[in-house]
mmCIF file of C-alpha atoms in Angstrom:
data_model
loop_
_atom_site.group_PDB
_atom_site.id
_atom_site.type_symbol
_atom_site.label_atom_id
_atom_site.label_comp_id
_atom_site.label_asym_id
_atom_site.label_seq_id
_atom_site.Cartn_x
_atom_site.Cartn_y
_atom_site.Cartn_z
ATOM 1 C CA MET Y 851 71.110 99.403 119.657
ATOM 2 C CA LYS Y 852 68.561 101.393 117.817
ATOM 3 C CA PRO Y 853 65.125 99.828 117.419
ATOM 4 C CA ILE Y 854 64.489 98.019 114.168
ATOM 5 C CA ALA Y 855 63.031 100.395 111.640
ATOM 6 C CA GLU Y 856 59.517 99.530 110.643
ATOM 7 C CA LEU Y 857 59.183 98.468 107.061
ATOM 8 C CA GLU Y 858 55.779 100.050 106.442
ATOM 9 C CA ASN Y 859 56.604 101.246 102.910
ATOM 10 C CA ILE Y 860 58.145 97.933 101.910
ATOM 11 C CA LYS Y 861 56.004 95.695 99.737
ATOM 12 C CA GLY Y 862 56.501 92.007 99.218
ATOM 13 C CA ALA Y 863 58.885 89.355 100.488
ATOM 14 C CA ASP Y 864 61.710 90.324 98.113
ATOM 15 C CA GLN Y 865 61.809 93.943 99.280
ATOM 16 C CA THR Y 866 61.509 92.848 102.922
ATOM 17 C CA GLU Y 867 64.491 90.494 102.516
ATOM 18 C CA ARG Y 868 66.596 93.284 101.003
ATOM 19 C CA ALA Y 869 65.573 95.770 103.695
ATOM 20 C CA ARG Y 870 66.389 93.316 106.487
ATOM 21 C CA ARG Y 871 69.718 92.488 104.838
ATOM 22 C CA SER Y 872 70.518 96.203 104.823
ATOM 23 C CA GLN Y 873 69.528 96.496 108.478
ATOM 24 C CA MET Y 874 71.698 93.468 109.299
ATOM 25 C CA TYR Y 875 74.770 95.157 107.810
ATOM 26 C CA ARG Y 876 74.068 98.201 109.984
ATOM 27 C CA PHE Y 877 73.555 95.975 113.044
ATOM 28 C CA LEU Y 878 76.862 94.211 112.416
ATOM 29 C CA ALA Y 879 78.671 97.531 111.949
ATOM 30 C CA GLU Y 880 77.352 98.697 115.326
ATOM 31 C CA SER Y 881 78.384 95.372 116.866
ATOM 32 C CA PHE Y 882 82.040 95.857 115.887
ATOM 33 C CA ARG Y 883 82.398 99.390 117.252
ATOM 34 C CA TYR Y 884 84.355 99.940 120.440
ATOM 35 C CA PRO Y 885 81.924 98.899 123.200
ATOM 36 C CA ASP Y 886 80.385 101.299 125.678
ATOM 37 C CA ALA Y 887 78.208 100.775 128.757
ATOM 38 C CA GLY Y 888 74.998 101.030 126.715
ATOM 39 C CA PHE Y 889 76.102 98.293 124.327
ATOM 40 C CA LEU Y 890 77.054 95.959 127.191
ATOM 41 C CA GLU Y 891 73.696 96.591 128.871
ATOM 42 C CA THR Y 892 71.874 95.849 125.605
ATOM 43 C CA ILE Y 893 73.592 92.469 125.514
ATOM 44 C CA ARG Y 894 73.016 91.707 129.203
ATOM 45 C CA GLU Y 895 69.288 92.506 129.006
ATOM 46 C CA GLY Y 896 68.765 90.273 125.965
ATOM 47 C CA GLU Y 897 67.879 93.161 123.624
ATOM 48 C CA TYR Y 898 70.869 92.364 121.410
ATOM 49 C CA LEU Y 899 69.642 88.795 120.890
ATOM 50 C CA GLN Y 900 66.067 89.946 120.228
ATOM 51 C CA TYR Y 901 67.292 92.471 117.668
ATOM 52 C CA ALA Y 902 69.466 89.886 115.909
ATOM 53 C CA LEU Y 903 66.658 87.330 115.780
ATOM 54 C CA ALA Y 904 64.176 89.902 114.442
ATOM 55 C CA LEU Y 905 66.578 90.786 111.630
ATOM 56 C CA LEU Y 906 67.326 87.155 110.831
ATOM 57 C CA HIS Y 907 63.635 86.304 110.600
ATOM 58 C CA ASP Y 908 63.240 87.862 107.142
ATOM 59 C CA ILE Y 909 66.655 87.029 105.707
ATOM 60 C CA PRO Y 910 66.648 84.104 103.254
ATOM 61 C CA PHE Y 911 69.659 82.413 104.827
ATOM 62 C CA GLU Y 912 69.756 79.856 107.574
ATOM 63 C CA VAL Y 913 71.824 81.063 110.519
ATOM 64 C CA ALA Y 914 72.579 78.793 113.454
ATOM 65 C CA ILE Y 915 72.969 80.573 116.781
ATOM 66 C CA GLU Y 916 74.505 78.508 119.531
ATOM 67 C CA GLU Y 917 72.180 78.333 122.523
ATOM 68 C CA GLY Y 918 73.155 80.958 125.064
ATOM 69 C CA ALA Y 919 75.705 82.589 122.756
ATOM 70 C CA LEU Y 920 73.893 85.900 122.393
ATOM 71 C CA SER Y 921 71.613 85.729 125.425
ATOM 72 C CA GLY Y 922 73.802 87.963 127.583
ATOM 73 C CA GLN Y 923 73.941 85.434 130.407
ATOM 74 C CA LEU Y 924 77.669 84.916 129.908
ATOM 75 C CA LEU Y 925 78.281 88.632 130.541
ATOM 76 C CA LYS Y 926 76.134 89.142 133.659
ATOM 77 C CA GLY Y 927 79.142 89.392 135.987
ATOM 78 C CA VAL Y 928 81.584 91.025 133.554
ATOM 79 C CA SER Y 929 82.559 94.640 134.184
ATOM 80 C CA LEU Y 930 82.656 97.190 131.387
ATOM 81 C CA GLU Y 931 86.433 97.474 131.879
ATOM 82 C CA ASP Y 932 86.897 93.709 131.426
ATOM 83 C CA PHE Y 933 84.565 93.709 128.411
ATOM 84 C CA GLU Y 934 86.552 96.548 126.819
ATOM 85 C CA ALA Y 935 89.835 94.792 127.609
ATOM 86 C CA GLU Y 936 88.675 91.616 125.837
ATOM 87 C CA PHE Y 937 87.491 93.633 122.853
ATOM 88 C CA VAL Y 938 90.919 95.255 122.580
ATOM 89 C CA ARG Y 939 92.791 91.965 123.153
ATOM 90 C CA ILE Y 940 90.840 89.987 120.548
ATOM 91 C CA LEU Y 941 90.074 92.604 117.911
ATOM 92 C CA ASP Y 942 92.428 95.546 118.294
ATOM 93 C CA ALA Y 943 95.787 95.118 119.961
ATOM 94 C CA GLY Y 944 96.523 91.681 121.360
ATOM 95 C CA PRO Y 945 100.050 90.454 122.091
ATOM 96 C CA GLY Y 946 101.843 90.104 118.749
ATOM 97 C CA GLY Y 947 98.777 91.572 117.070
ATOM 98 C CA PRO Y 948 95.152 90.734 117.704
ATOM 99 C CA PRO Y 949 93.894 87.232 116.872
ATOM 100 C CA CYS Y 950 91.042 88.715 114.819
ATOM 101 C CA PRO Y 951 91.983 92.179 113.479
ATOM 102 C CA LEU Y 952 89.202 94.555 112.449
ATOM 103 C CA TYR Y 953 91.207 95.974 109.538
ATOM 104 C CA GLU Y 954 91.087 94.344 106.097
ATOM 105 C CA GLY Y 955 94.642 95.521 105.456
ATOM 106 C CA LYS Y 956 95.909 93.001 108.019
ATOM 107 C CA TYR Y 957 94.768 90.255 105.644
ATOM 108 C CA ALA Y 958 95.952 91.886 102.395
ATOM 109 C CA ALA Y 959 99.351 91.574 100.739
ATOM 110 C CA SER Y 960 99.741 95.368 100.721
ATOM 111 C CA ARG Y 961 98.003 97.359 103.442
ATOM 112 C CA MET Y 962 98.552 100.667 101.630
ATOM 113 C CA GLY Y 963 97.419 99.229 98.292
ATOM 114 C CA ASN Y 964 94.317 97.838 99.977
ATOM 115 C CA MET Y 965 93.566 101.229 101.544
ATOM 116 C CA GLU Y 966 94.005 103.068 98.238
ATOM 117 C CA GLU Y 967 91.768 100.586 96.441
ATOM 118 C CA LEU Y 968 89.011 100.992 99.049
ATOM 119 C CA VAL Y 969 89.154 104.803 98.910
ATOM 120 C CA ARG Y 970 88.832 104.710 95.108
ATOM 121 C CA PHE Y 971 85.984 102.213 95.381
ATOM 122 C CA TYR Y 972 84.046 104.366 97.890
ATOM 123 C CA ASN Y 973 84.708 107.470 95.764
ATOM 124 C CA ASN Y 974 83.300 105.624 92.735
ATOM 125 C CA PHE Y 975 79.951 105.592 94.572
ATOM 126 C CA GLY Y 976 80.229 109.287 95.433
ATOM 127 C CA LEU Y 977 81.253 108.584 99.025
ATOM 128 C CA SER Y 978 84.144 110.036 100.985
ATOM 129 C CA VAL Y 979 85.585 108.577 104.151
ATOM 130 C CA ALA Y 980 86.864 112.054 105.057
ATOM 131 C CA GLU Y 981 83.277 113.301 105.344
ATOM 132 C CA ALA Y 982 82.031 110.373 107.429
ATOM 133 C CA GLN Y 983 80.669 110.929 110.939
ATOM 134 C CA GLU Y 984 82.613 107.943 112.254
ATOM 135 C CA ARG Y 985 86.321 108.488 111.691
ATOM 136 C CA GLU Y 986 87.424 104.910 111.076
ATOM 137 C CA ILE Y 987 89.852 104.151 108.304
ATOM 138 C CA PRO Y 988 88.465 102.811 104.998
ATOM 139 C CA ALA Y 989 89.637 99.252 105.723
ATOM 140 C CA HIS Y 990 87.961 99.010 109.161
ATOM 141 C CA ILE Y 991 85.178 96.437 109.264
ATOM 142 C CA THR Y 992 82.661 98.994 110.545
ATOM 143 C CA THR Y 993 83.344 101.230 107.519
ATOM 144 C CA GLU Y 994 82.982 98.295 105.159
ATOM 145 C CA LEU Y 995 79.767 97.100 106.807
ATOM 146 C CA GLU Y 996 78.327 100.622 106.725
ATOM 147 C CA PHE Y 997 79.153 100.681 103.013
ATOM 148 C CA MET Y 998 77.286 97.396 102.516
ATOM 149 C CA HIS Y 999 74.356 98.905 104.431
ATOM 150 C CA TYR Y 1000 74.464 101.866 102.043
ATOM 151 C CA LEU Y 1001 74.592 99.631 98.963
ATOM 152 C CA THR Y 1002 71.717 97.405 100.066
#
């Protein structure tokens, strides 16, 4: 996780709330990317929890975090391979399809129609998925969260 950007040029509570909301979308996008060793270590060391709590501090919504849920303690003995396997099983390619797919098209009546609509929507804002650094499809949750980060 990247450190939280300082908000030195931000003035007032309203601007701070919007800036933190934008940072939260970015944080969530990073959280749904395929995990690597650095991400797992960030969770284990408690940095992930600290980052989440810092972002939530200035957001005008109440968020309940179950005690221990983000502390990293549950993952102390989990290998990177097992962590990756669970990510794939739950979010990417579980038996019969993952229980919680990362692609909006899995929830839409027409996957292709959904994809076309998203591409047109991004293009309306002058954005192109083809030019993105990350090569996820338009309906992937990380792409959508990055878009929300951009908008906010």
